[in-house]
PDB file of C-alpha atoms in Angstrom:
ATOM      1  CA  MET R   1      14.764  -0.880  -6.049  1.00 47.00           C
ATOM      2  CA  ASN R   2      11.986   1.715  -6.461  1.00 56.00           C
ATOM      3  CA  ARG R   3      10.940   3.644  -3.398  1.00 53.00           C
ATOM      4  CA  ILE R   4       7.364   2.221  -3.264  1.00 53.00           C
ATOM      5  CA  LEU R   5       8.670  -1.348  -3.205  1.00 54.00           C
ATOM      6  CA  ALA R   6      11.271  -0.393  -0.605  1.00 53.00           C
ATOM      7  CA  ALA R   7       8.542   0.984   1.663  1.00 50.00           C
ATOM      8  CA  LEU R   8       6.385  -2.126   1.206  1.00 52.00           C
ATOM      9  CA  LEU R   9       9.278  -4.431   2.065  1.00 53.00           C
ATOM     10  CA  TYR R  10      10.011  -2.355   5.174  1.00 52.00           C
ATOM     11  CA  ALA R  11       6.482  -1.844   6.540  1.00 51.00           C
ATOM     12  CA  VAL R  12       4.618  -5.042   5.630  1.00 46.00           C
ATOM     13  CA  PRO R  13       6.630  -7.458   7.838  1.00 44.00           C
ATOM     14  CA  MET R  14       6.288  -5.133  10.825  1.00 41.00           C
ATOM     15  CA  ALA R  15       2.512  -5.361  11.285  1.00 39.00           C
ATOM     16  CA  SER R  16      -0.749  -6.279   9.605  1.00 40.00           C
ATOM     17  CA  THR R  17      -0.568  -3.554   6.988  1.00 40.00           C
ATOM     18  CA  GLY R  18      -3.798  -2.157   5.637  1.00 46.00           C
ATOM     19  CA  LEU R  19      -6.269  -3.932   7.953  1.00 50.00           C
ATOM     20  CA  LEU R  20      -6.964  -3.641  11.678  1.00 53.00           C
ATOM     21  CA  VAL R  21      -9.808  -5.558  13.321  1.00 50.00           C
ATOM     22  CA  ALA R  22     -10.913  -4.721  16.864  1.00 50.00           C
ATOM     23  CA  CYS R  23     -12.504  -7.928  18.085  1.00 48.00           C
ATOM     24  CA  GLY R  24     -16.038  -7.771  19.332  1.00 47.00           C
ATOM     25  CA  GLY R  25     -17.722 -10.705  17.681  1.00 44.00           C
ATOM     26  CA  ASP R  26     -18.810 -10.286  14.087  1.00 45.00           C
ATOM     27  CA  ASP R  27     -19.778  -6.672  14.734  1.00 55.00           C
ATOM     28  CA  GLY R  28     -16.370  -5.240  15.603  1.00 65.00           C
ATOM     29  CA  ALA R  29     -14.531  -2.294  14.084  1.00 70.00           C
ATOM     30  CA  VAL R  30     -12.739  -3.057  10.810  1.00 77.00           C
ATOM     31  CA  LEU R  31     -10.215  -0.391   9.808  1.00 77.00           C
ATOM     32  CA  THR R  32      -8.564  -0.229   6.407  1.00 81.00           C
ATOM     33  CA  THR R  33      -6.164   2.282   4.884  1.00 80.00           C
ATOM     34  CA  SER R  34      -6.433   3.984   1.513  1.00 68.00           C
ATOM     35  CA  SER R  35      -2.967   2.699   0.565  1.00 73.00           C
ATOM     36  CA  PRO R  36      -0.270   0.442   2.069  1.00 81.00           C
ATOM     37  CA  VAL R  37       2.333   3.104   1.232  1.00 85.00           C
ATOM     38  CA  LEU R  38       2.269   6.910   1.243  1.00 86.00           C
ATOM     39  CA  ASP R  39       4.650   8.331  -1.358  1.00 91.00           C
ATOM     40  CA  PHE R  40       5.691  11.955  -0.780  1.00 93.00           C
ATOM     41  CA  GLY R  41       7.584  12.005  -4.093  1.00 92.00           C
ATOM     42  CA  GLU R  42      10.607  14.253  -4.472  1.00 93.00           C
ATOM     43  CA  VAL R  43      11.017  16.901  -1.776  1.00 93.00           C
ATOM     44  CA  SER R  44      13.864  19.395  -1.615  1.00 95.00           C
ATOM     45  CA  VAL R  45      15.968  19.267   1.537  1.00 93.00           C
ATOM     46  CA  GLY R  46      14.513  21.765   4.016  1.00 93.00           C
ATOM     47  CA  ASP R  47      11.141  21.948   2.251  1.00 95.00           C
ATOM     48  CA  THR R  48       7.920  20.380   3.525  1.00 95.00           C
ATOM     49  CA  ALA R  49       5.483  18.189   1.597  1.00 94.00           C
ATOM     50  CA  ALA R  50       2.069  17.117   2.892  1.00 92.00           C
ATOM     51  CA  VAL R  51       0.062  13.964   2.139  1.00 90.00           C
ATOM     52  CA  THR R  52      -3.268  12.792   3.555  1.00 88.00           C
ATOM     53  CA  LEU R  53      -3.900   9.207   4.690  1.00 86.00           C
ATOM     54  CA  ARG R  54      -7.522   8.062   4.757  1.00 86.00           C
ATOM     55  CA  LEU R  55      -8.707   5.438   7.274  1.00 83.00           C
ATOM     56  CA  SER R  56     -12.094   3.765   6.753  1.00 85.00           C
ATOM     57  CA  ASN R  57     -14.133   1.821   9.317  1.00 82.00           C
ATOM     58  CA  ALA R  58     -16.134  -0.910   7.597  1.00 80.00           C
ATOM     59  CA  GLY R  59     -17.250  -2.374  10.912  1.00 78.00           C
ATOM     60  CA  ALA R  60     -20.407  -1.924  12.941  1.00 83.00           C
ATOM     61  CA  VAL R  61     -18.919  -0.079  15.929  1.00 85.00           C
ATOM     62  CA  GLU R  62     -16.738   2.985  16.327  1.00 85.00           C
ATOM     63  CA  ALA R  63     -12.982   2.646  16.798  1.00 83.00           C
ATOM     64  CA  GLU R  64     -10.831   4.873  18.995  1.00 85.00           C
ATOM     65  CA  LEU R  65      -7.223   5.286  17.847  1.00 86.00           C
ATOM     66  CA  SER R  66      -4.324   6.244  20.089  1.00 86.00           C
ATOM     67  CA  VAL R  67      -1.637   8.708  19.035  1.00 88.00           C
ATOM     68  CA  PRO R  68       0.085   7.119  16.008  1.00 90.00           C
ATOM     69  CA  THR R  69       3.800   6.433  16.217  1.00 91.00           C
ATOM     70  CA  ILE R  70       6.385   6.932  13.483  1.00 92.00           C
ATOM     71  CA  SER R  71       9.507   4.777  13.427  1.00 92.00           C
ATOM     72  CA  GLY R  72      12.231   3.815  11.008  1.00 89.00           C
ATOM     73  CA  PRO R  73      15.582   4.985   9.654  1.00 88.00           C
ATOM     74  CA  GLU R  74      14.355   8.476   8.716  1.00 92.00           C
ATOM     75  CA  ALA R  75      11.461   8.794  11.171  1.00 93.00           C
ATOM     76  CA  SER R  76      12.538  12.338  12.067  1.00 95.00           C
ATOM     77  CA  SER R  77      11.732  13.471   8.515  1.00 95.00           C
ATOM     78  CA  PHE R  78       8.031  12.664   8.965  1.00 95.00           C
ATOM     79  CA  ALA R  79       5.388  14.078  11.289  1.00 94.00           C
ATOM     80  CA  VAL R  80       1.671  13.814  12.028  1.00 93.00           C
ATOM     81  CA  VAL R  81       0.140  17.226  11.429  1.00 90.00           C
ATOM     82  CA  ASP R  82      -3.009  16.472  13.422  1.00 76.00           C
ATOM     83  CA  VAL R  83      -2.498  17.048  17.159  1.00 71.00           C
ATOM     84  CA  ASP R  84      -5.952  16.171  18.520  1.00 83.00           C
ATOM     85  CA  TRP R  85      -5.633  12.552  19.712  1.00 87.00           C
ATOM     86  CA  PRO R  86      -7.108  10.067  20.448  1.00 89.00           C
ATOM     87  CA  ARG R  87      -9.312  10.145  17.351  1.00 89.00           C
ATOM     88  CA  THR R  88     -12.536   8.236  16.737  1.00 88.00           C
ATOM     89  CA  VAL R  89     -13.563   6.595  13.473  1.00 86.00           C
ATOM     90  CA  GLN R  90     -17.319   6.114  13.420  1.00 89.00           C
ATOM     91  CA  ALA R  91     -18.829   2.891  12.089  1.00 87.00           C
ATOM     92  CA  GLY R  92     -19.066   3.227   8.322  1.00 88.00           C
ATOM     93  CA  GLY R  93     -17.090   6.475   8.468  1.00 90.00           C
ATOM     94  CA  THR R  94     -13.652   7.691   7.471  1.00 89.00           C
ATOM     95  CA  LEU R  95     -10.840   9.617   9.119  1.00 88.00           C
ATOM     96  CA  GLU R  96      -8.240  11.663   7.262  1.00 89.00           C
ATOM     97  CA  VAL R  97      -4.806  11.967   8.876  1.00 89.00           C
ATOM     98  CA  ALA R  98      -2.513  14.717   7.575  1.00 90.00           C
ATOM     99  CA  LEU R  99       1.187  13.828   7.426  1.00 91.00           C
ATOM    100  CA  SER R 100       4.215  15.880   6.456  1.00 95.00           C
ATOM    101  CA  MET R 101       7.764  15.185   5.305  1.00 95.00           C
ATOM    102  CA  THR R 102      10.598  17.667   5.934  1.00 96.00           C
ATOM    103  CA  PRO R 103      13.942  16.047   5.048  1.00 95.00           C
ATOM    104  CA  SER R 104      17.200  17.406   6.441  1.00 93.00           C
ATOM    105  CA  GLU R 105      19.534  15.246   4.342  1.00 92.00           C
ATOM    106  CA  PRO R 106      19.329  14.099   0.696  1.00 92.00           C
ATOM    107  CA  GLY R 107      18.483  10.510  -0.178  1.00 90.00           C
ATOM    108  CA  LEU R 108      15.686   7.970   0.216  1.00 91.00           C
ATOM    109  CA  GLN R 109      13.501   8.703   3.249  1.00 92.00           C
ATOM    110  CA  LEU R 110      11.923   5.551   4.715  1.00 91.00           C
ATOM    111  CA  ALA R 111       9.752   5.058   7.801  1.00 92.00           C
ATOM    112  CA  GLU R 112       6.411   3.662   8.905  1.00 90.00           C
ATOM    113  CA  ILE R 113       3.441   5.029  10.818  1.00 89.00           C
ATOM    114  CA  ALA R 114       1.587   2.671  13.147  1.00 87.00           C
ATOM    115  CA  PHE R 115      -1.962   3.007  14.482  1.00 84.00           C
ATOM    116  CA  SER R 116      -3.406   1.103  17.426  1.00 82.00           C
ATOM    117  CA  THR R 117      -6.678   1.039  19.330  1.00 74.00           C
ATOM    118  CA  GLY R 118      -6.831   3.106  22.461  1.00 59.00           C
ATOM    119  CA  SER R 119      -8.748   0.506  24.417  1.00 47.00           C
ATOM    120  CA  GLY R 120      -6.007  -2.125  24.299  1.00 39.00           C
ATOM    121  CA  GLY R 121      -8.578  -4.735  23.300  1.00 36.00           C
ATOM    122  CA  ALA R 122      -7.674  -7.845  21.368  1.00 33.00           C
ATOM    123  CA  LEU R 123      -6.884  -7.289  17.701  1.00 35.00           C
ATOM    124  CA  SER R 124      -6.497  -9.568  14.723  1.00 34.00           C
ATOM    125  CA  GLY R 125      -4.707  -9.024  11.447  1.00 35.00           C
ATOM    126  CA  GLY R 126      -6.143  -9.195   7.961  1.00 36.00           C
ATOM    127  CA  GLY R 127      -4.644 -12.641   7.377  1.00 32.00           C
ATOM    128  CA  GLY R 128      -6.677 -14.117  10.233  1.00 30.00           C
ATOM    129  CA  ALA R 129      -3.768 -14.591  12.646  1.00 29.00           C
ATOM    130  CA  ALA R 130      -4.474 -13.483  16.211  1.00 29.00           C
ATOM    131  CA  LEU R 131      -2.380 -10.610  17.515  1.00 31.00           C
ATOM    132  CA  ALA R 132      -1.796  -9.473  21.074  1.00 35.00           C
ATOM    133  CA  ALA R 133      -3.495  -6.443  22.551  1.00 39.00           C
ATOM    134  CA  GLY R 134      -1.983  -3.228  21.276  1.00 43.00           C
ATOM    135  CA  ALA R 135      -1.078  -4.707  17.867  1.00 45.00           C
ATOM    136  CA  SER R 136      -0.756  -2.078  15.200  1.00 60.00           C
ATOM    137  CA  LEU R 137      -1.655  -1.303  11.637  1.00 77.00           C
ATOM    138  CA  ALA R 138       1.406  -0.075   9.737  1.00 82.00           C
ATOM    139  CA  VAL R 139       1.633   2.094   6.621  1.00 87.00           C
ATOM    140  CA  GLY R 140       4.922   2.712   4.848  1.00 88.00           C
ATOM    141  CA  LEU R 141       6.175   6.280   4.440  1.00 90.00           C
ATOM    142  CA  VAL R 142       8.620   7.051   1.639  1.00 91.00           C
ATOM    143  CA  GLY R 143      10.023   9.990  -0.274  1.00 92.00           C
ATOM    144  CA  ASP R 144      13.130  11.176  -2.109  1.00 91.00           C
ATOM    145  CA  ALA R 145      14.985  14.093  -0.548  1.00 91.00           C
ATOM    146  CA  VAL R 146      16.762  16.060  -3.262  1.00 92.00           C
ATOM    147  CA  VAL R 147      19.066  19.059  -3.304  1.00 88.00           C
ATOM    148  CA  GLY R 148      17.376  22.006  -5.006  1.00 71.00           C
ATOM    149  CA  GLY R 149      18.983  24.780  -7.023  1.00 54.00           C
ATOM    150  CA  ASP R 150      20.198  28.075  -5.578  1.00 48.00           C
ATOM    151  CA  ASP R 151      17.571  30.070  -7.490  1.00 47.00           C
ATOM    152  CA  ASP R 152      19.416  33.291  -6.674  1.00 47.00           C
ATOM    153  CA  ASP R 153      18.952  35.111  -9.990  1.00 44.00           C
ATOM    154  CA  SER R 154      22.721  35.517 -10.191  1.00 45.00           C
ATOM    155  CA  ALA R 155      24.551  35.168 -13.515  1.00 44.00           C
ATOM    156  CA  ALA R 156      27.932  34.243 -12.003  1.00 44.00           C
ATOM    157  CA  GLY R 157      29.590  32.043  -9.413  1.00 43.00           C
ATOM    158  CA  ASP R 158      27.097  29.182  -9.393  1.00 46.00           C
ATOM    159  CA  ASP R 159      26.143  26.105 -11.390  1.00 45.00           C
ATOM    160  CA  ASP R 160      22.679  27.080 -12.520  1.00 46.00           C
ATOM    161  CA  ASP R 161      21.723  28.835 -15.729  1.00 46.00           C
ATOM    162  CA  ASP R 162      20.495  32.161 -14.400  1.00 45.00           C
ATOM    163  CA  ASP R 163      21.284  34.786 -16.967  1.00 44.00           C
ATOM    164  CA  ALA R 164      21.922  38.484 -16.551  1.00 41.00           C
ATOM    165  CA  SER R 165      18.228  39.292 -16.728  1.00 40.00           C
ATOM    166  CA  GLY R 166      17.541  37.057 -13.713  1.00 41.00           C
ATOM    167  CA  ASP R 167      15.197  34.146 -14.426  1.00 44.00           C
ATOM    168  CA  ASP R 168      13.706  31.853 -11.803  1.00 47.00           C
ATOM    169  CA  ASP R 169      13.113  28.134 -11.318  1.00 47.00           C
ATOM    170  CA  ASP R 170      16.600  26.902 -12.105  1.00 46.00           C
ATOM    171  CA  ASP R 171      17.815  23.754 -10.386  1.00 45.00           C
ATOM    172  CA  ALA R 172      21.249  22.510  -9.447  1.00 45.00           C
ATOM    173  CA  SER R 173      21.615  20.567 -12.698  1.00 45.00           C
ATOM    174  CA  GLY R 174      22.029  23.801 -14.643  1.00 47.00           C
ATOM    175  CA  ASP R 175      18.804  23.410 -16.612  1.00 46.00           C
ATOM    176  CA  ASP R 176      15.907  25.823 -16.515  1.00 46.00           C
ATOM    177  CA  ASP R 177      13.061  23.814 -15.053  1.00 48.00           C
ATOM    178  CA  ASP R 178      10.285  26.157 -16.103  1.00 47.00           C
ATOM    179  CA  GLY R 179       7.728  23.775 -17.593  1.00 49.00           C
ATOM    180  CA  PRO R 180       4.182  23.887 -18.887  1.00 51.00           C
ATOM    181  CA  SER R 181       2.008  25.986 -16.640  1.00 58.00           C
ATOM    182  CA  GLY R 182      -1.538  25.189 -15.662  1.00 67.00           C
ATOM    183  CA  PRO R 183      -3.684  23.697 -12.895  1.00 78.00           C
ATOM    184  CA  ASP R 184      -2.037  21.116 -10.636  1.00 87.00           C
ATOM    185  CA  GLY R 185      -4.646  20.914  -7.923  1.00 88.00           C
ATOM    186  CA  ASP R 186      -3.032  18.100  -5.943  1.00 89.00           C
ATOM    187  CA  GLY R 187       0.548  19.368  -6.199  1.00 90.00           C
ATOM    188  CA  ASP R 188       1.985  16.119  -7.564  1.00 89.00           C
ATOM    189  CA  GLY R 189       3.835  17.811 -10.421  1.00 90.00           C
ATOM    190  CA  HIS R 190       1.439  16.657 -13.150  1.00 92.00           C
ATOM    191  CA  LEU R 191      -1.047  18.956 -14.859  1.00 93.00           C
ATOM    192  CA  ALA R 192      -4.708  18.037 -15.062  1.00 92.00           C
ATOM    193  CA  GLU R 193      -5.958  16.376 -18.241  1.00 91.00           C
ATOM    194  CA  SER R 194      -8.384  19.267 -18.633  1.00 90.00           C
ATOM    195  CA  ALA R 195      -5.371  21.540 -19.146  1.00 89.00           C
ATOM    196  CA  GLY R 196      -3.695  19.233 -21.629  1.00 90.00           C
ATOM    197  CA  GLY R 197      -1.720  17.382 -18.954  1.00 92.00           C
ATOM    198  CA  SER R 198      -1.654  13.715 -18.030  1.00 93.00           C
ATOM    199  CA  ASP R 199      -3.088  13.662 -14.481  1.00 94.00           C
ATOM    200  CA  CYS R 200      -6.366  11.733 -14.621  1.00 95.00           C
ATOM    201  CA  ASP R 201      -7.344  12.742 -11.052  1.00 94.00           C
ATOM    202  CA  ASP R 202      -5.971  16.145 -10.118  1.00 91.00           C
ATOM    203  CA  SER R 203      -7.547  15.940  -6.652  1.00 93.00           C
ATOM    204  CA  ASP R 204      -5.414  12.986  -5.510  1.00 93.00           C
ATOM    205  CA  PRO R 205      -1.591  13.311  -5.383  1.00 93.00           C
ATOM    206  CA  THR R 206      -1.192   9.520  -5.358  1.00 92.00           C
ATOM    207  CA  VAL R 207      -2.807   9.270  -8.799  1.00 94.00           C
ATOM    208  CA  ASN R 208      -0.595  10.332 -11.705  1.00 94.00           C
ATOM    209  CA  PRO R 209       1.337   8.760 -14.611  1.00 93.00           C
ATOM    210  CA  THR R 210       4.373   7.964 -12.414  1.00 92.00           C
ATOM    211  CA  SER R 211       2.431   6.205  -9.639  1.00 92.00           C
ATOM    212  CA  TYR R 212       2.426   2.459  -9.113  1.00 92.00           C
ATOM    213  CA  GLU R 213      -0.799   0.520  -9.597  1.00 94.00           C
ATOM    214  CA  ILE R 214      -2.255  -1.024  -6.423  1.00 94.00           C
ATOM    215  CA  CYS R 215      -5.385  -3.087  -5.771  1.00 95.00           C
ATOM    216  CA  ASP R 216      -7.844  -0.328  -4.918  1.00 94.00           C
ATOM    217  CA  GLY R 217     -10.217  -0.085  -7.898  1.00 95.00           C
ATOM    218  CA  VAL R 218      -8.499   3.122  -9.084  1.00 95.00           C
ATOM    219  CA  ASP R 219      -6.448   3.856 -12.203  1.00 96.00           C
ATOM    220  CA  ASN R 220      -3.426   4.923 -10.147  1.00 94.00           C
ATOM    221  CA  ASP R 221      -1.027   5.380 -13.076  1.00 94.00           C
ATOM    222  CA  CYS R 222      -3.507   7.051 -15.468  1.00 96.00           C
ATOM    223  CA  ASP R 223      -3.025   4.510 -18.266  1.00 95.00           C
ATOM    224  CA  GLY R 224      -6.736   3.831 -18.710  1.00 95.00           C
ATOM    225  CA  ASP R 225      -6.675   0.464 -16.907  1.00 95.00           C
ATOM    226  CA  VAL R 226      -7.632  -0.315 -13.310  1.00 94.00           C
ATOM    227  CA  ASP R 227      -5.630  -2.593 -10.988  1.00 93.00           C
ATOM    228  CA  GLU R 228      -3.520  -4.074 -13.803  1.00 92.00           C
ATOM    229  CA  GLU R 229      -0.035  -5.287 -12.787  1.00 91.00           C
ATOM    230  CA  ALA R 230      -0.664  -4.044  -9.238  1.00 92.00           C
ATOM    231  CA  ILE R 231       2.355  -4.261  -6.933  1.00 92.00           C
ATOM    232  CA  ASP R 232       0.214  -5.848  -4.197  1.00 91.00           C
ATOM    233  CA  ALA R 233      -1.637  -8.309  -6.464  1.00 93.00           C
ATOM    234  CA  GLY R 234      -2.234 -11.823  -5.139  1.00 94.00           C
ATOM    235  CA  THR R 235      -1.213 -15.173  -6.624  1.00 96.00           C
ATOM    236  CA  TRP R 236      -4.095 -17.410  -7.731  1.00 96.00           C
ATOM    237  CA  HIS R 237      -3.895 -21.136  -8.574  1.00 97.00           C
ATOM    238  CA  LEU R 238      -5.893 -22.988 -11.243  1.00 97.00           C
ATOM    239  CA  ASP R 239      -8.536 -25.339  -9.804  1.00 96.00           C
ATOM    240  CA  ALA R 240      -8.935 -27.543 -12.890  1.00 95.00           C
ATOM    241  CA  ASP R 241     -11.188 -30.119 -11.216  1.00 96.00           C
ATOM    242  CA  SER R 242     -13.384 -27.548  -9.417  1.00 97.00           C
ATOM    243  CA  ASP R 243     -12.995 -29.111  -5.974  1.00 97.00           C
ATOM    244  CA  GLY R 244     -12.022 -25.851  -4.277  1.00 97.00           C
ATOM    245  CA  TYR R 245      -8.297 -26.613  -4.223  1.00 98.00           C
ATOM    246  CA  GLY R 246      -5.750 -25.461  -6.781  1.00 96.00           C
ATOM    247  CA  GLY R 247      -2.599 -27.080  -8.086  1.00 95.00           C
ATOM    248  CA  PRO R 248       0.902 -25.629  -7.678  1.00 93.00           C
ATOM    249  CA  LEU R 249       1.872 -25.248 -11.342  1.00 92.00           C
ATOM    250  CA  LEU R 250      -0.559 -22.920 -13.148  1.00 94.00           C
ATOM    251  CA  THR R 251      -0.882 -19.486 -11.553  1.00 95.00           C
ATOM    252  CA  GLU R 252      -2.133 -15.987 -12.359  1.00 94.00           C
ATOM    253  CA  GLN R 253      -1.436 -12.660 -10.654  1.00 93.00           C
ATOM    254  CA  GLY R 254      -4.307 -10.301  -9.949  1.00 94.00           C
ATOM    255  CA  CYS R 255      -6.267  -8.299  -7.417  1.00 95.00           C
ATOM    256  CA  SER R 256      -9.141 -10.789  -7.580  1.00 95.00           C
ATOM    257  CA  ALA R 257      -9.385 -14.441  -8.520  1.00 95.00           C
ATOM    258  CA  PRO R 258      -9.790 -15.179 -12.255  1.00 95.00           C
ATOM    259  CA  THR R 259     -12.476 -17.696 -13.206  1.00 96.00           C
ATOM    260  CA  SER R 260     -11.561 -21.239 -12.043  1.00 97.00           C
ATOM    261  CA  TYR R 261      -8.684 -19.969  -9.872  1.00 98.00           C
ATOM    262  CA  VAL R 262      -8.428 -20.171  -6.067  1.00 98.00           C
ATOM    263  CA  ASP R 263      -6.104 -18.805  -3.386  1.00 97.00           C
ATOM    264  CA  ASN R 264      -4.425 -22.109  -2.457  1.00 97.00           C
ATOM    265  CA  SER R 265      -2.218 -24.753  -4.105  1.00 96.00           C
ATOM    266  CA  ASP R 266      -3.023 -27.686  -1.815  1.00 97.00           C
ATOM    267  CA  ASP R 267      -4.475 -30.137  -4.387  1.00 97.00           C
ATOM    268  CA  CYS R 268      -2.141 -33.091  -5.026  1.00 96.00           C
ATOM    269  CA  ASP R 269      -4.129 -34.156  -8.132  1.00 96.00           C
ATOM    270  CA  ASP R 270      -5.926 -31.251  -9.760  1.00 95.00           C
ATOM    271  CA  LEU R 271      -7.374 -33.472 -12.494  1.00 95.00           C
ATOM    272  CA  ASP R 272      -9.504 -35.568 -10.116  1.00 96.00           C
ATOM    273  CA  GLY R 273     -12.300 -33.829  -8.230  1.00 96.00           C
ATOM    274  CA  ALA R 274     -12.444 -36.645  -5.653  1.00 96.00           C
ATOM    275  CA  ILE R 275      -8.851 -36.025  -4.541  1.00 97.00           C
ATOM    276  CA  TYR R 276      -8.224 -33.004  -2.319  1.00 97.00           C
ATOM    277  CA  PRO R 277      -7.206 -32.169   1.272  1.00 97.00           C
ATOM    278  CA  GLY R 278      -9.823 -33.531   3.661  1.00 95.00           C
ATOM    279  CA  ALA R 279     -11.297 -36.067   1.235  1.00 95.00           C
ATOM    280  CA  THR R 280     -12.131 -39.543   2.533  1.00 94.00           C
ATOM    281  CA  GLU R 281      -9.193 -41.941   2.171  1.00 94.00           C
ATOM    282  CA  LEU R 282     -10.123 -45.132   0.301  1.00 94.00           C
ATOM    283  CA  CYS R 283      -8.330 -48.453  -0.191  1.00 93.00           C
ATOM    284  CA  ASN R 284      -7.449 -47.698  -3.788  1.00 93.00           C
ATOM    285  CA  GLY R 285      -3.700 -47.169  -3.827  1.00 93.00           C
ATOM    286  CA  THR R 286      -4.186 -43.389  -4.051  1.00 94.00           C
ATOM    287  CA  ASP R 287      -3.495 -40.537  -1.656  1.00 95.00           C
ATOM    288  CA  ASP R 288      -7.116 -39.331  -1.674  1.00 96.00           C
ATOM    289  CA  ASP R 289      -6.743 -36.696   1.070  1.00 96.00           C
ATOM    290  CA  CYS R 290      -3.384 -35.269  -0.052  1.00 96.00           C
ATOM    291  CA  ASP R 291      -1.670 -35.914   3.279  1.00 94.00           C
ATOM    292  CA  GLY R 292       1.335 -37.615   1.674  1.00 94.00           C
ATOM    293  CA  ALA R 293       0.300 -41.161   2.662  1.00 94.00           C
ATOM    294  CA  VAL R 294      -1.578 -43.798   0.651  1.00 93.00           C
ATOM    295  CA  ASP R 295      -4.571 -45.716   2.038  1.00 89.00           C
ATOM    296  CA  ASN R 296      -3.917 -44.541   5.605  1.00 89.00           C
ATOM    297  CA  ASP R 297      -7.028 -44.187   7.754  1.00 80.00           C
ATOM    298  CA  ALA R 298      -9.061 -45.838   4.998  1.00 73.00           C
ATOM    299  CA  PRO R 299     -12.290 -47.578   6.108  1.00 76.00           C
ATOM    300  CA  ALA R 300     -11.963 -51.308   6.498  1.00 65.00           C
ATOM    301  CA  ALA R 301     -13.132 -53.241   3.455  1.00 60.00           C
TER     302      ALA R 301
END
């Protein structure tokens, strides 16, 4: 299992990931995250890597956030760099939260960071289900802790390939890891395209050829396509009779609904536009309203 998927499977069931709504009528605060998962990549044990999470408030009022909490199997490897809390996200504004990862043991590092409103007001998740006061928005945190080389410029007594002249950048595998040099503005290990590299956005460490595509309108994996085969894509059902309800058999995956597709599979006869959930039941030997019963509640003849 790749580390992005592992983080999604861990964080998503815990809270309403990626969307936090502070109720206040239709004009409340609506917070979204830049990504459901923050990937720190490979980090040597004892080293520190930093990643920035961006929160956006699409609502009409400001939102005050309490001190975020980090939990999970390797929570101690992660930290919030910002110390000035609570923080306020203005209506229509954004807030950047700096996070760090400093692993002490090798292996997959997995945790989640949770944000909640400071007021304790009622919240609701992105799926429309009501949540109790203090409900949180969770974002997965993941990284690979690796053991680096000794890099001691010694020609003997170790497993790297330092020679007598003393060269640097050797790792524990015994291979010289000196690679192409050039600008890597976001520190994700991929050179900018302007320098002959493959990073199509050298200002964002989450965008590079090894990233996973997500539904955010960005070419995350630098393959020239946007939102294709996204790991958080939805399932859409063909609505062949255009009654607003899809059938269960023909589906497509995507970040938005293809033409003639809808987000439900509740139609029990997708070839008849008069048959759908909520339709009027008639005395015709047909389950018109898709409730599993025939001619029930039909008007008297």
